[in-house]
mmCIF file of C-alpha atoms in Angstrom:
data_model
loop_
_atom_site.group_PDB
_atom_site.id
_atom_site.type_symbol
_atom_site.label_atom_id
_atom_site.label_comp_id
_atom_site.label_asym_id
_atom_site.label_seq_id
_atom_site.Cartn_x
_atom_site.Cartn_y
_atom_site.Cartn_z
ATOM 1 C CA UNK A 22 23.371 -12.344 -19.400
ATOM 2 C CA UNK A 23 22.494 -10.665 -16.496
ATOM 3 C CA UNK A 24 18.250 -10.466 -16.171
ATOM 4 C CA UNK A 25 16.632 -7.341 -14.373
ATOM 5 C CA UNK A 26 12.946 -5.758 -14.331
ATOM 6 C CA UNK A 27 12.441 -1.888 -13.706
ATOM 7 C CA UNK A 28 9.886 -1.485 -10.700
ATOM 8 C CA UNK A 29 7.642 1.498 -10.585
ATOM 9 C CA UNK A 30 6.303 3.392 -7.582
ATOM 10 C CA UNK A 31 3.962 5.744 -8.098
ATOM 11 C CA UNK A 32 2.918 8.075 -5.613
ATOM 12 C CA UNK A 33 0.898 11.516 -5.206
ATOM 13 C CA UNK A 34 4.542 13.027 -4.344
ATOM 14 C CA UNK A 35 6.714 11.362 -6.581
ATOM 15 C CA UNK A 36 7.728 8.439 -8.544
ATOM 16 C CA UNK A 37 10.650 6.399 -7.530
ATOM 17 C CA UNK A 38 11.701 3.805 -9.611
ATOM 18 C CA UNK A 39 15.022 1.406 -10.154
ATOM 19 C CA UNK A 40 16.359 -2.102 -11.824
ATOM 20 C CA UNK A 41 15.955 -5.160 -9.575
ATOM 21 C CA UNK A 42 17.020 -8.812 -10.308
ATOM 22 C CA UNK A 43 15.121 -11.942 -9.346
ATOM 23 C CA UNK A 44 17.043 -11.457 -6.128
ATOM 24 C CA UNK A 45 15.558 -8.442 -4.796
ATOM 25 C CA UNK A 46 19.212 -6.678 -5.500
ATOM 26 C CA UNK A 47 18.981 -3.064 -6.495
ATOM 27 C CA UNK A 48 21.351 -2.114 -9.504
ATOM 28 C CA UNK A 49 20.273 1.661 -10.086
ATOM 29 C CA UNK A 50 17.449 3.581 -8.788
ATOM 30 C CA UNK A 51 16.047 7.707 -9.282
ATOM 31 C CA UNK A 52 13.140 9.503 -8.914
ATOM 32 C CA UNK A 53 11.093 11.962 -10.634
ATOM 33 C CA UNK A 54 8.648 14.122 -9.428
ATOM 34 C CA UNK A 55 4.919 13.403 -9.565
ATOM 35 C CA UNK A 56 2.978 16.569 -8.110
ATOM 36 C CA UNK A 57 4.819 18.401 -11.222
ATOM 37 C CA UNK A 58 1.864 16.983 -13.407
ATOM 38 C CA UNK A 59 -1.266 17.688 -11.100
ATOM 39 C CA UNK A 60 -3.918 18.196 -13.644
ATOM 40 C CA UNK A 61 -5.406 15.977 -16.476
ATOM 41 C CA UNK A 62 -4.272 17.061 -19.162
ATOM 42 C CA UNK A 63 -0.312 16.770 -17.594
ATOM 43 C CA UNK A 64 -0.651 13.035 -17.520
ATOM 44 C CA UNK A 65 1.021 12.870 -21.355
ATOM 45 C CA UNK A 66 3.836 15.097 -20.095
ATOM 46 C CA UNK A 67 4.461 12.771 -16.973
ATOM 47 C CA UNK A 68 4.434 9.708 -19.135
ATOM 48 C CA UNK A 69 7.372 11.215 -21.365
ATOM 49 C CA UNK A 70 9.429 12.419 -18.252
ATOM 50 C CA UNK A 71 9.075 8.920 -16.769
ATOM 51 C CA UNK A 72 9.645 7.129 -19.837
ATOM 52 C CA UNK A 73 12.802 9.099 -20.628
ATOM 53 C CA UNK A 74 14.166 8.829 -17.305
ATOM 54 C CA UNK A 75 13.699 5.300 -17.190
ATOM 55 C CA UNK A 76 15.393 4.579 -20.371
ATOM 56 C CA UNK A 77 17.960 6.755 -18.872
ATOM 57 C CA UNK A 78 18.898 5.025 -15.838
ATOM 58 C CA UNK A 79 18.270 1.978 -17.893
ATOM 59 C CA UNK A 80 21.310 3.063 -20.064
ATOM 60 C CA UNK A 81 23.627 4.162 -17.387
ATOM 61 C CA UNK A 82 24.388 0.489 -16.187
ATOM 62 C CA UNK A 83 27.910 -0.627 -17.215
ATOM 63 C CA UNK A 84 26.990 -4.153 -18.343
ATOM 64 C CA UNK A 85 25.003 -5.783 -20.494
ATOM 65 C CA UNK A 86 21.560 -7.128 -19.273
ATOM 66 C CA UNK A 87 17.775 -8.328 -20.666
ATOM 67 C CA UNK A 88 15.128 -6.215 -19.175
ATOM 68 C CA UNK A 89 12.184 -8.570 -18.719
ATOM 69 C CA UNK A 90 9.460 -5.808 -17.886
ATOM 70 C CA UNK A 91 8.430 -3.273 -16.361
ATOM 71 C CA UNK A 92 5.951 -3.554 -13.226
ATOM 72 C CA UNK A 93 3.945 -0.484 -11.539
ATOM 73 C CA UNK A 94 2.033 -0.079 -8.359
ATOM 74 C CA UNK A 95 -0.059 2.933 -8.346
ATOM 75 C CA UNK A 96 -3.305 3.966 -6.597
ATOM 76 C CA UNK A 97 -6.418 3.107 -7.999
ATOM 77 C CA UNK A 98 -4.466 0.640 -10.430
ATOM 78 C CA UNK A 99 -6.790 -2.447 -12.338
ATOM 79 C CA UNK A 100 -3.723 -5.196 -13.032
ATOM 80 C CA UNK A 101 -6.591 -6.241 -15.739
ATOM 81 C CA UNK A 102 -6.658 -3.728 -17.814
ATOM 82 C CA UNK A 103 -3.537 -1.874 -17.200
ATOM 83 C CA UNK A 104 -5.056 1.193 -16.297
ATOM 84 C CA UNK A 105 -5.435 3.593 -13.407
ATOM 85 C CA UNK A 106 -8.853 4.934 -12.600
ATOM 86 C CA UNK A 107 -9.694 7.780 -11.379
ATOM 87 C CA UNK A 108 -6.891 8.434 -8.415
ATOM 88 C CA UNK A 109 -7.960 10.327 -5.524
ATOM 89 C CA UNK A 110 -4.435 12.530 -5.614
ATOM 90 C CA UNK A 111 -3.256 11.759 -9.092
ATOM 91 C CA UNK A 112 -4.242 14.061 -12.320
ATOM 92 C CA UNK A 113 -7.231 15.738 -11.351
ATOM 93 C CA UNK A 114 -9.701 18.465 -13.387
ATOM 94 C CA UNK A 115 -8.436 22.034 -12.964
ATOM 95 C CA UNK A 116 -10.790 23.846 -10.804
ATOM 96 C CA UNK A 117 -12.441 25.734 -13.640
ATOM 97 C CA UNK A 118 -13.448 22.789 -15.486
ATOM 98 C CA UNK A 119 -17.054 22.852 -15.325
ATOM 99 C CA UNK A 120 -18.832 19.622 -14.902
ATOM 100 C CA UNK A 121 -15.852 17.009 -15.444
ATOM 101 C CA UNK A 122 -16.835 13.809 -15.930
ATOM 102 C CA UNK A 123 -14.744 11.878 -13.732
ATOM 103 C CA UNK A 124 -14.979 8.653 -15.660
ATOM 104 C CA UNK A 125 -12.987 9.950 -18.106
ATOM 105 C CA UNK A 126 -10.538 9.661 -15.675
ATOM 106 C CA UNK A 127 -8.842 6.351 -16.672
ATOM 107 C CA UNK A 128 -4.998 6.510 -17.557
ATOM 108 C CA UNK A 129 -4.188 3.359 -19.715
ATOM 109 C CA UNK A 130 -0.222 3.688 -18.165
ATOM 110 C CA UNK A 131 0.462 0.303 -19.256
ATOM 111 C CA UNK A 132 -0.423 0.803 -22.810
ATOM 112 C CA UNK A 133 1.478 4.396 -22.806
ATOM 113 C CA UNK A 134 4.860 2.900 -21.163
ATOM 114 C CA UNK A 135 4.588 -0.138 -23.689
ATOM 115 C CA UNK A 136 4.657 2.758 -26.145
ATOM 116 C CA UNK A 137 8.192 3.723 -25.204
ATOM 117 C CA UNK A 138 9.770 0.351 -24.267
ATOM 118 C CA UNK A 139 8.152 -1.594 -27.332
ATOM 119 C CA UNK A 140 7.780 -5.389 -26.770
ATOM 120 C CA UNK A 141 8.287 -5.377 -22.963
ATOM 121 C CA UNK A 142 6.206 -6.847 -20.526
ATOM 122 C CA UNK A 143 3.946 -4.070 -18.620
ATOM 123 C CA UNK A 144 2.396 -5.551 -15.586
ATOM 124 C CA UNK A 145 0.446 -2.515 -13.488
ATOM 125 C CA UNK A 146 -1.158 -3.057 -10.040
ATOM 126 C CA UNK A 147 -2.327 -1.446 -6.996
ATOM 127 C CA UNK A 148 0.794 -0.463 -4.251
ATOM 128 C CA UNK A 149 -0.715 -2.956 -2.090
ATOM 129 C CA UNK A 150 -1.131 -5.791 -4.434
ATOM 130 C CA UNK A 151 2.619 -4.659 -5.544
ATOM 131 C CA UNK A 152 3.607 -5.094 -1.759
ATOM 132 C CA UNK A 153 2.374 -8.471 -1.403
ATOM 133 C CA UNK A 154 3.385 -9.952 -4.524
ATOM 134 C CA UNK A 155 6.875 -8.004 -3.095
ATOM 135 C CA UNK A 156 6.303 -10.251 0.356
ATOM 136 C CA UNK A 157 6.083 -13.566 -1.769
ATOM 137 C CA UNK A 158 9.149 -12.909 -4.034
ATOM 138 C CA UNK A 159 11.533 -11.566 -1.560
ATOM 139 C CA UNK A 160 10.020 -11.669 1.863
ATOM 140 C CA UNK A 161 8.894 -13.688 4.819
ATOM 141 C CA UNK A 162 6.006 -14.896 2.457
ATOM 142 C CA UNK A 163 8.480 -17.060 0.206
ATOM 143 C CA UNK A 164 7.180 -20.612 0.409
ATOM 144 C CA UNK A 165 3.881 -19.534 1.163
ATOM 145 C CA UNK A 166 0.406 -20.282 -0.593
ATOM 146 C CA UNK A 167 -2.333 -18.104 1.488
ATOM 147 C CA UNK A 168 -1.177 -15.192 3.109
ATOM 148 C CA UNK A 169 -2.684 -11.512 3.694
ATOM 149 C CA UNK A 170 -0.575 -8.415 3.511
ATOM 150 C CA UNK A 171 -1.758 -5.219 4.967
ATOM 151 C CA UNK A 172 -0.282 -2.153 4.348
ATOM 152 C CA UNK A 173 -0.415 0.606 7.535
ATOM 153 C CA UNK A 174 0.089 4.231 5.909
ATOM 154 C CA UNK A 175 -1.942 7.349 5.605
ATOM 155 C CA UNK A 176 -4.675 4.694 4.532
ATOM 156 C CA UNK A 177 -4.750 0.941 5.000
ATOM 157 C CA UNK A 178 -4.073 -1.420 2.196
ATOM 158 C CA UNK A 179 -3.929 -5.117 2.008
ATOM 159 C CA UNK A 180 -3.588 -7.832 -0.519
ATOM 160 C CA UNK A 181 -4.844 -11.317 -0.459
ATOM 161 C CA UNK A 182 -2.866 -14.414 -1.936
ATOM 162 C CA UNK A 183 -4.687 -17.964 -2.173
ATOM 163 C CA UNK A 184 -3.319 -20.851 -3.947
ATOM 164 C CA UNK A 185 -0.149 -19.348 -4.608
ATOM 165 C CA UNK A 186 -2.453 -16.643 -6.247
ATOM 166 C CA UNK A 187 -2.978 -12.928 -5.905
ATOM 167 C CA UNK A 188 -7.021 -12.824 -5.741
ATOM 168 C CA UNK A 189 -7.623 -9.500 -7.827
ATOM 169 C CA UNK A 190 -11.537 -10.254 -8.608
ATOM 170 C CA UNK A 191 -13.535 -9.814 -11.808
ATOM 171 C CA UNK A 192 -12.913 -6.193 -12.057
ATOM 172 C CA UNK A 193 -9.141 -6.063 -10.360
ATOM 173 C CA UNK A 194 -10.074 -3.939 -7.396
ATOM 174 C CA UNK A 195 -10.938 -6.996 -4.874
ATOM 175 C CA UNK A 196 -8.970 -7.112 -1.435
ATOM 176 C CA UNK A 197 -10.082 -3.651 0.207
ATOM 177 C CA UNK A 198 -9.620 -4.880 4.127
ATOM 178 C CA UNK A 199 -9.304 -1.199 4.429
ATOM 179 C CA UNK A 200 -12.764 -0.333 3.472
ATOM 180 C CA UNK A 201 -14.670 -2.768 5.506
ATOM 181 C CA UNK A 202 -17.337 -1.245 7.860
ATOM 182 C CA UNK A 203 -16.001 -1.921 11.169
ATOM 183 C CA UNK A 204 -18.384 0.519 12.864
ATOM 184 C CA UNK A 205 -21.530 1.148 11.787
ATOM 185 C CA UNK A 206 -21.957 4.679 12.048
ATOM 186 C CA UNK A 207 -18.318 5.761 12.912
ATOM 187 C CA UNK A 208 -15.747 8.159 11.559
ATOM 188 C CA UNK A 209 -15.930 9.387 7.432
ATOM 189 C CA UNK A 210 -13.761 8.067 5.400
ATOM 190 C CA UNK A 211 -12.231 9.821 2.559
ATOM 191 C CA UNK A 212 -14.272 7.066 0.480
ATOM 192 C CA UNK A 213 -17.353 8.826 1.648
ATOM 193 C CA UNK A 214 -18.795 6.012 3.746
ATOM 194 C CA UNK A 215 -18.497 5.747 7.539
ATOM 195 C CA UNK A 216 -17.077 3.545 9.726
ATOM 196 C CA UNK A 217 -14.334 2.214 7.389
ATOM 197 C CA UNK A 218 -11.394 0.099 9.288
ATOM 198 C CA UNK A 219 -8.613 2.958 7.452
ATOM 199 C CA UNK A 220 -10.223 5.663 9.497
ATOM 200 C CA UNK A 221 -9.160 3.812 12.910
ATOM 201 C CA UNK A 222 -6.365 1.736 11.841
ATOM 202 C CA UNK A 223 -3.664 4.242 9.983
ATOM 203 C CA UNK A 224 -1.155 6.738 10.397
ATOM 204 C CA UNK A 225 -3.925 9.324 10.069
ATOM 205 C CA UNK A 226 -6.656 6.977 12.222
ATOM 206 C CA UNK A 227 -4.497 6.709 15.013
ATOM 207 C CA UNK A 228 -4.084 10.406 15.073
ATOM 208 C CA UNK A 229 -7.590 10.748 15.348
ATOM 209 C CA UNK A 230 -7.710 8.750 18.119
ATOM 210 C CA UNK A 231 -5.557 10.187 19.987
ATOM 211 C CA UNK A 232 -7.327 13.563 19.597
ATOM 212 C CA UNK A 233 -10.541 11.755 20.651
ATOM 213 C CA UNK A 234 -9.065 10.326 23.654
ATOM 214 C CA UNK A 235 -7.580 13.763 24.666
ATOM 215 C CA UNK A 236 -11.322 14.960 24.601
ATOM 216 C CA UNK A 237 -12.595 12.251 26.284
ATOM 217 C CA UNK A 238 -9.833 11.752 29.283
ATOM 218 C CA UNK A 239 -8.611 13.805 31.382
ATOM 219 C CA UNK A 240 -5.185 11.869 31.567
ATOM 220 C CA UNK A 241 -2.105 13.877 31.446
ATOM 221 C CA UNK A 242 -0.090 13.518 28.241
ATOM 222 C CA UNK A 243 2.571 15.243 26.614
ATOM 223 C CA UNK A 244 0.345 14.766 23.586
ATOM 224 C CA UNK A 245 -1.704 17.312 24.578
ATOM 225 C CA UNK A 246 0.898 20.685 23.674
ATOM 226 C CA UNK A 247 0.940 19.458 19.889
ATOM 227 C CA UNK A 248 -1.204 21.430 17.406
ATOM 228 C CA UNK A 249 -3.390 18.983 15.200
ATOM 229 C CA UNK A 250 -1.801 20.047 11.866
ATOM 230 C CA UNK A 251 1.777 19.614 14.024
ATOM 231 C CA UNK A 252 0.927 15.801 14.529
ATOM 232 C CA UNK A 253 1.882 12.747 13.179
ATOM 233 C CA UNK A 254 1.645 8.882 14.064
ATOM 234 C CA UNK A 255 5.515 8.566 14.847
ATOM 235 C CA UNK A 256 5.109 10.948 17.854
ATOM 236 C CA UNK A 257 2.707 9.132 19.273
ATOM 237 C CA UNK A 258 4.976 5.642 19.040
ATOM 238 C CA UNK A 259 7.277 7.832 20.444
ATOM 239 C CA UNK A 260 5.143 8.806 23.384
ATOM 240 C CA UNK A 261 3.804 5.382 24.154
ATOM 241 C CA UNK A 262 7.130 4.223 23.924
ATOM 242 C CA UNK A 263 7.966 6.688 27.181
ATOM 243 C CA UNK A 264 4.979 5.446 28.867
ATOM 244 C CA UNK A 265 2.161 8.051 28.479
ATOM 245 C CA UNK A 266 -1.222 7.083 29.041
ATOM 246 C CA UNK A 267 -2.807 8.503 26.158
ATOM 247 C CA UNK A 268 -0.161 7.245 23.399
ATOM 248 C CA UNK A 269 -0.598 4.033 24.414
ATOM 249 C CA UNK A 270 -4.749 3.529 25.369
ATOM 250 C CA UNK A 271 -3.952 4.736 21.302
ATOM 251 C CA UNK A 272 -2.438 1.557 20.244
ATOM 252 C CA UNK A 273 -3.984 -0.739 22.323
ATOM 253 C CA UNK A 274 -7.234 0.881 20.331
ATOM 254 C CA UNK A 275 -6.361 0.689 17.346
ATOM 255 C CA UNK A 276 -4.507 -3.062 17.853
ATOM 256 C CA UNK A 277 -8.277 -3.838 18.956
ATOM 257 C CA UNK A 278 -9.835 -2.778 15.507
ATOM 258 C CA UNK A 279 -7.110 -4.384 13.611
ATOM 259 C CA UNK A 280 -7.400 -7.849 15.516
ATOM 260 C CA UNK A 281 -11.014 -7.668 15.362
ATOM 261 C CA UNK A 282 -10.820 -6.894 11.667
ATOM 262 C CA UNK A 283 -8.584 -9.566 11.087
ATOM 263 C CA UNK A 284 -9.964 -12.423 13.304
ATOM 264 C CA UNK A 285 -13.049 -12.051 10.776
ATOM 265 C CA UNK A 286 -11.212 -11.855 7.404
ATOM 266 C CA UNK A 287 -9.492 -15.199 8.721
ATOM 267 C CA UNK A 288 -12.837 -16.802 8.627
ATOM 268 C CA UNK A 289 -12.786 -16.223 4.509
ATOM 269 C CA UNK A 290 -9.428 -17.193 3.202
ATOM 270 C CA UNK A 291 -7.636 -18.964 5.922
ATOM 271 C CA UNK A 292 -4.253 -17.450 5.751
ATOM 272 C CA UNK A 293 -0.903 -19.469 7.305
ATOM 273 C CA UNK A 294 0.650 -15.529 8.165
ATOM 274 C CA UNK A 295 -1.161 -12.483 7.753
ATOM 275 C CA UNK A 296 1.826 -9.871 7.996
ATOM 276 C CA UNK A 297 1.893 -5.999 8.356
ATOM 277 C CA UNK A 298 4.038 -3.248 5.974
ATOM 278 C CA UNK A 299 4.406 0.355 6.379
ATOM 279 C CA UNK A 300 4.811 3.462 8.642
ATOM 280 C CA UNK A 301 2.437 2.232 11.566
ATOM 281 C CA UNK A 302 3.752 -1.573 11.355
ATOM 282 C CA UNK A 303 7.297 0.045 12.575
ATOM 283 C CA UNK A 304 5.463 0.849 16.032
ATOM 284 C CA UNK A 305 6.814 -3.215 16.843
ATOM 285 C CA UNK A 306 5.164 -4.981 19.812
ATOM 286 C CA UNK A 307 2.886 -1.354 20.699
ATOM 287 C CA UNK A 308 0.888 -2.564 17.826
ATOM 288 C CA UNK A 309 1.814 -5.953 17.309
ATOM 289 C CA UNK A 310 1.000 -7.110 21.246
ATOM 290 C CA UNK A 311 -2.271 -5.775 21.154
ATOM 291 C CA UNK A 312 -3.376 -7.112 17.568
ATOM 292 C CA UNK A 313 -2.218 -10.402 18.456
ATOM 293 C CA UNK A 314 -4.269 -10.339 21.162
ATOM 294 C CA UNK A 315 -7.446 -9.506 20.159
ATOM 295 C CA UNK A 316 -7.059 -11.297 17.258
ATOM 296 C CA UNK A 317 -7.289 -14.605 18.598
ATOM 297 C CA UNK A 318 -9.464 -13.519 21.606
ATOM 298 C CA UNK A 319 -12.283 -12.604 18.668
ATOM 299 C CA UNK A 320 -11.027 -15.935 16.072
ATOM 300 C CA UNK A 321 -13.694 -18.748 15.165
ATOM 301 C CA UNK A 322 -11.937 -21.797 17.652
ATOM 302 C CA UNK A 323 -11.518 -23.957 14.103
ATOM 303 C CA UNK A 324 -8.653 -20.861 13.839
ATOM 304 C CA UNK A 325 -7.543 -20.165 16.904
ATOM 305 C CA UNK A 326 -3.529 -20.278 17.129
ATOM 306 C CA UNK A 327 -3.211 -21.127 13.671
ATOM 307 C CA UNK A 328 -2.627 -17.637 11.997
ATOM 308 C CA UNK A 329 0.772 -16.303 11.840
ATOM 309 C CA UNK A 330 1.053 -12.128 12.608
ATOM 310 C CA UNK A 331 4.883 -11.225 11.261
ATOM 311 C CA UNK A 332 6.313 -7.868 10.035
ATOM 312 C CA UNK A 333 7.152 -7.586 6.537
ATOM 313 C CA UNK A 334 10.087 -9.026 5.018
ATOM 314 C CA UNK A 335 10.702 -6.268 2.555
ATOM 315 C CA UNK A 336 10.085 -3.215 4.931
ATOM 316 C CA UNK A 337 12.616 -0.433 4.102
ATOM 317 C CA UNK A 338 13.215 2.497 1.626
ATOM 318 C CA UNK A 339 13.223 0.582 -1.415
ATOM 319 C CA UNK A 340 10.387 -1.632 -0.383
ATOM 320 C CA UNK A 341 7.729 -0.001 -3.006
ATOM 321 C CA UNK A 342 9.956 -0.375 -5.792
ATOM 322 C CA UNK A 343 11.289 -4.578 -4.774
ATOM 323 C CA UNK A 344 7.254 -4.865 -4.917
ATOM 324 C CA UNK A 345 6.641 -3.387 -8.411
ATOM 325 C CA UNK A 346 9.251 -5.549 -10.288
ATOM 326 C CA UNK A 347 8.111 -8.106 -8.467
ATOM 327 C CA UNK A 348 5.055 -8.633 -10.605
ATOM 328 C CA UNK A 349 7.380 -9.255 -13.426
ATOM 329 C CA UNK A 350 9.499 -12.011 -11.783
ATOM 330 C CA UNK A 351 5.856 -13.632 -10.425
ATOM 331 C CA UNK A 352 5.285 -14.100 -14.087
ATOM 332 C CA UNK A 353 8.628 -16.279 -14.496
ATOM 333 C CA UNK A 354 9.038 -20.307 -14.929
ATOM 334 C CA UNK A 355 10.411 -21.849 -11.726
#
């Protein structure tokens, strides 16, 4: 009989979600929508949608199958416990709520699907975490023992596998690449500290760059015409890719934080490949070529042409929800 998990992404937007087997192959996929249940005291409500529609597209296949678990990447997510706490963009207070405690904030989603689907497995992580583990099963990471995975959206991700091991920590939250201080001093973070490596090296850090470097030079750039609230990363690939000045003294920027960044984290686990997923990664050798670069211009010489950079194996539309299921096939005998 045919064996298949159900991976779960979810996001501030929605939640896609679909049956994969140990393959990576994609049976049956859908969606629902996650910004229908903004507040609190909707998270119950989501939970039944999701549930319902996954038992749904669960029944719709025309054969006969075991499901061997469900696994979930969310934001925020503790693969310890099974919960989700407190989620920048996921189930917040209503406004009028007067003095919410926001540690009440903890959504045991593991618990509440195993609720619905009885005596299958549950296995919840953080989307990066689920990418990684995603890299290992069906990527450019199979074979490998120590690897890093860093995830280039709005924010910056990463997960970090030793030993054949994601390292989650004592409390499940360990691996934050993108909230090391790379400049003491520098640009907020929505974390509330400054000088975090997400607020120079992500969609929405490169776009501040580019602003900054428009204030700073006097450079001509097509750039320039586009209202801030118009902009997004992709135009500026798409500008560097024609050339302009300002588009690319972007990337090289922002490969420089990244490389600098990741010459150090070498230093502590001593990856074979460190590899890069997302929006941002898609920029190819703009970003690439200049991480590369700095990377082993900034590496400890014990290092030095030793480290791997790759794109991700598993980029693509259905990337989020390969990663989710594959903390269920992680889990199996080899």
């Amino acid at each position: 009989m045919k064996k298949l998990a159900i991976g779960v992404d979810i996001g501030g937007i929605n939640t896609a979600f679909g049956l994969v087997d140990e393959n990576g192959d994609l049976y049956a996929e859908s969606v629902i929508s996650t910004k229908k249940y903004p507040h609190f005291d909707d998270y119950a409500a989501y939970v039944k949608e999701l549930c319902e529609s996954m038992r749904a597209l669960a029944d719709s296949l025309s054969f006969d199958y075991e499901l061997m678990g469900i696994g979930i990447g969310a934001p925020n997510a503790n693969y310890h416990q099974g919960t989700i706490e407190m989620p920048a963009n996921l189930w917040k207070f209503r406004e009028n709520e007067k003095n919410p405690d926001e540690t009440r904030r903890i959504f045991h989603i593991a618990h509440d699907i195993a609720a619905c689907f009885g005596e299958s497995k549950i296995r919840v992580t953080n989307d990066a975490n689920a990418a990684t583990i995603g890299e290992m099963i069906y990527g450019n990471a199979k074979g490998m023992r120590d690897f890093i995975m860093v995830t280039l959206g709005t924010g910056l991700g990463s997960g970090f596998v030793a030993n054949g091991e994601m390292i989650y920590g004592h409390d499940g939250f360990a691996g934050e690449l993108g909230h090391v201080i790379v400049e003491r001093g520098g640009r907020q973070c929505g974390c509330g500290r400054y000088g975090c490596l997400e607020t120079y090296v992500s969609a929405t850090g490169i776009k501040r760059t580019a602003f900054e470097l428009m204030a700073r030079m006097s450079t001509p750039s097509k750039l320039r015409s586009i209202a801030y609230d118009d902009f997004d990363a992709s135009m500026i690939s798409a500008a560097a890719e024609q050339g302009d000045p300002i588009a690319k003294e972007a990337f090289r920027f922002t490969g420089e934080m990244l490389g600098r960044a990741l010459a150090d984290v070498v230093t502590i686990t001593s990856p074979e490949a460190i590899f890069l997923f997302g929006g941002l990664a898609k920029a190819n050798k703009l970003l690439f070529e200049p991480t590369q670069w700095y990377m082993e211009e900034n590496m400890l010489s014990v290092f030095k042409n030793k480290v791997k950079l790759q794109p991700s194996g598993i980029q693509g539309k259905n990337a989020a929800i390969l990663g989710a299921s594959a903390l269920i096939w992680q889990e199996q005998p080899k």
